[in-house]
Amino acid sequence: MAPERRVADILRKAREAHGQSLRGAARELGVDASYLSRVESGERSLTPGLRERAESLYGIDGDALALSAGQVPTDVVEILQRHPELLDEIRAKHGQPG
């Protein structure tokens, strides 16, 4: 599944779990309803600002949302840059070949 699709699913499910309409959510998030619709359908990428507002509004874990968008949190990148051997450990533990 493409990263945009995963993010879209998370946002749509969070909005629906909060009982919000697309228009109501767009208003609270400070974006146009048509833009939010395109984000929720996977046609548009989530901007960092919208991601932060959605995290706050819906209580979504920021790291989980970033990872679902294919973005590795900066602190994790820095850790892996200092300790590249962790990549092999992660792959071995979780069954992904290098």
PDB file of C-alpha atoms in Angstrom:
ATOM      1  CA  MET A   1       0.000   0.000   0.000  1.00  0.00           C
ATOM      2  CA  ALA A   2       1.333   3.445  -0.919  1.00  0.00           C
ATOM      3  CA  PRO A   3       2.210   5.775   1.972  1.00  0.00           C
ATOM      4  CA  GLU A   4      -0.417   8.315   0.899  1.00  0.00           C
ATOM      5  CA  ARG A   5      -3.085   5.599   1.080  1.00  0.00           C
ATOM      6  CA  ARG A   6      -2.070   4.544   4.611  1.00  0.00           C
ATOM      7  CA  VAL A   7      -2.135   8.145   5.843  1.00  0.00           C
ATOM      8  CA  ALA A   8      -5.456   8.705   4.110  1.00  0.00           C
ATOM      9  CA  ASP A   9      -6.973   5.689   5.864  1.00  0.00           C
ATOM     10  CA  ILE A  10      -5.678   6.775   9.274  1.00  0.00           C
ATOM     11  CA  LEU A  11      -7.066  10.301   8.871  1.00  0.00           C
ATOM     12  CA  ARG A  12     -10.440   9.186   7.561  1.00  0.00           C
ATOM     13  CA  LYS A  13     -10.864   6.613  10.339  1.00  0.00           C
ATOM     14  CA  ALA A  14      -9.843   9.165  12.985  1.00  0.00           C
ATOM     15  CA  ARG A  15     -12.324  11.716  11.608  1.00  0.00           C
ATOM     16  CA  GLU A  16     -15.107   9.146  11.503  1.00  0.00           C
ATOM     17  CA  ALA A  17     -14.273   7.901  15.023  1.00  0.00           C
ATOM     18  CA  HIS A  18     -14.716  11.479  16.238  1.00  0.00           C
ATOM     19  CA  GLY A  19     -18.076  11.695  14.457  1.00  0.00           C
ATOM     20  CA  GLN A  20     -16.999  14.557  12.252  1.00  0.00           C
ATOM     21  CA  SER A  21     -18.160  15.333   8.772  1.00  0.00           C
ATOM     22  CA  LEU A  22     -15.556  16.106   6.155  1.00  0.00           C
ATOM     23  CA  ARG A  23     -16.576  19.768   6.161  1.00  0.00           C
ATOM     24  CA  GLY A  24     -16.506  20.003   9.955  1.00  0.00           C
ATOM     25  CA  ALA A  25     -13.080  18.407  10.128  1.00  0.00           C
ATOM     26  CA  ALA A  26     -11.750  20.659   7.372  1.00  0.00           C
ATOM     27  CA  ARG A  27     -13.009  23.712   9.238  1.00  0.00           C
ATOM     28  CA  GLU A  28     -11.315  22.594  12.494  1.00  0.00           C
ATOM     29  CA  LEU A  29      -8.101  21.691  10.671  1.00  0.00           C
ATOM     30  CA  GLY A  30      -8.025  25.010   8.833  1.00  0.00           C
ATOM     31  CA  VAL A  31      -8.144  23.597   5.310  1.00  0.00           C
ATOM     32  CA  ASP A  32     -10.596  23.534   2.453  1.00  0.00           C
ATOM     33  CA  ALA A  33     -12.961  20.534   2.451  1.00  0.00           C
ATOM     34  CA  SER A  34     -11.981  19.623  -1.114  1.00  0.00           C
ATOM     35  CA  TYR A  35      -8.306  19.538  -0.111  1.00  0.00           C
ATOM     36  CA  LEU A  36      -9.035  17.320   2.913  1.00  0.00           C
ATOM     37  CA  SER A  37     -11.107  15.063   0.669  1.00  0.00           C
ATOM     38  CA  ARG A  38      -8.144  14.657  -1.693  1.00  0.00           C
ATOM     39  CA  VAL A  39      -5.828  13.929   1.259  1.00  0.00           C
ATOM     40  CA  GLU A  40      -8.277  11.327   2.609  1.00  0.00           C
ATOM     41  CA  SER A  41      -8.542   9.709  -0.813  1.00  0.00           C
ATOM     42  CA  GLY A  42      -4.758   9.513  -1.158  1.00  0.00           C
ATOM     43  CA  GLU A  43      -4.649  11.936  -4.095  1.00  0.00           C
ATOM     44  CA  ARG A  44      -2.712  14.596  -2.154  1.00  0.00           C
ATOM     45  CA  SER A  45       0.076  14.298   0.367  1.00  0.00           C
ATOM     46  CA  LEU A  46      -0.302  15.454   3.932  1.00  0.00           C
ATOM     47  CA  THR A  47       1.571  18.692   4.651  1.00  0.00           C
ATOM     48  CA  PRO A  48       3.609  18.883   7.865  1.00  0.00           C
ATOM     49  CA  GLY A  49       1.290  21.585   9.220  1.00  0.00           C
ATOM     50  CA  LEU A  50      -1.854  19.592   8.552  1.00  0.00           C
ATOM     51  CA  ARG A  51      -0.220  16.497  10.023  1.00  0.00           C
ATOM     52  CA  GLU A  52       0.518  18.379  13.255  1.00  0.00           C
ATOM     53  CA  ARG A  53      -3.024  19.772  13.475  1.00  0.00           C
ATOM     54  CA  ALA A  54      -4.541  16.331  12.819  1.00  0.00           C
ATOM     55  CA  GLU A  55      -2.291  14.772  15.476  1.00  0.00           C
ATOM     56  CA  SER A  56      -3.512  17.339  17.977  1.00  0.00           C
ATOM     57  CA  LEU A  57      -7.185  17.247  16.992  1.00  0.00           C
ATOM     58  CA  TYR A  58      -7.506  13.463  16.868  1.00  0.00           C
ATOM     59  CA  GLY A  59      -4.819  12.421  19.345  1.00  0.00           C
ATOM     60  CA  ILE A  60      -2.915  10.519  16.673  1.00  0.00           C
ATOM     61  CA  ASP A  61       0.626   9.464  17.552  1.00  0.00           C
ATOM     62  CA  GLY A  62       2.920  11.693  15.506  1.00  0.00           C
ATOM     63  CA  ASP A  63       5.592   9.067  14.955  1.00  0.00           C
ATOM     64  CA  ALA A  64       3.032   6.517  13.786  1.00  0.00           C
ATOM     65  CA  LEU A  65       1.508   8.994  11.343  1.00  0.00           C
ATOM     66  CA  ALA A  66       4.932  10.023  10.040  1.00  0.00           C
ATOM     67  CA  LEU A  67       5.965   6.398   9.579  1.00  0.00           C
ATOM     68  CA  SER A  68       2.721   5.620   7.761  1.00  0.00           C
ATOM     69  CA  ALA A  69       3.623   8.450   5.388  1.00  0.00           C
ATOM     70  CA  GLY A  70       7.023   6.870   4.807  1.00  0.00           C
ATOM     71  CA  GLN A  71       8.818   9.490   6.900  1.00  0.00           C
ATOM     72  CA  VAL A  72      11.287   8.327   9.534  1.00  0.00           C
ATOM     73  CA  PRO A  73      11.391  10.619  12.571  1.00  0.00           C
ATOM     74  CA  THR A  74      14.550  12.736  12.641  1.00  0.00           C
ATOM     75  CA  ASP A  75      15.728  11.379  15.984  1.00  0.00           C
ATOM     76  CA  VAL A  76      15.475   7.806  14.670  1.00  0.00           C
ATOM     77  CA  VAL A  77      17.463   8.733  11.564  1.00  0.00           C
ATOM     78  CA  GLU A  78      20.164  10.258  13.777  1.00  0.00           C
ATOM     79  CA  ILE A  79      20.287   7.121  15.953  1.00  0.00           C
ATOM     80  CA  LEU A  80      20.607   4.871  12.903  1.00  0.00           C
ATOM     81  CA  GLN A  81      23.294   7.093  11.420  1.00  0.00           C
ATOM     82  CA  ARG A  82      25.327   6.747  14.613  1.00  0.00           C
ATOM     83  CA  HIS A  83      24.575   3.022  14.945  1.00  0.00           C
ATOM     84  CA  PRO A  84      24.057   1.508  11.463  1.00  0.00           C
ATOM     85  CA  GLU A  85      24.536  -1.979  12.945  1.00  0.00           C
ATOM     86  CA  LEU A  86      21.051  -1.604  14.404  1.00  0.00           C
ATOM     87  CA  LEU A  87      19.602  -1.991  10.912  1.00  0.00           C
ATOM     88  CA  ASP A  88      20.765  -5.615  10.738  1.00  0.00           C
ATOM     89  CA  GLU A  89      19.450  -6.236  14.257  1.00  0.00           C
ATOM     90  CA  ILE A  90      16.062  -4.786  13.358  1.00  0.00           C
ATOM     91  CA  ARG A  91      15.885  -6.794  10.152  1.00  0.00           C
ATOM     92  CA  ALA A  92      16.902 -10.013  11.943  1.00  0.00           C
ATOM     93  CA  LYS A  93      14.388  -9.496  14.720  1.00  0.00           C
ATOM     94  CA  HIS A  94      11.499  -8.632  12.408  1.00  0.00           C
ATOM     95  CA  GLY A  95      12.260 -11.014   9.549  1.00  0.00           C
ATOM     96  CA  GLN A  96      13.129  -8.585   6.786  1.00  0.00           C
ATOM     97  CA  PRO A  97      16.151  -9.430   4.627  1.00  0.00           C
ATOM     98  CA  GLY A  98      18.825  -6.776   4.152  1.00  0.00           C
TER      99      GLY A  98
END
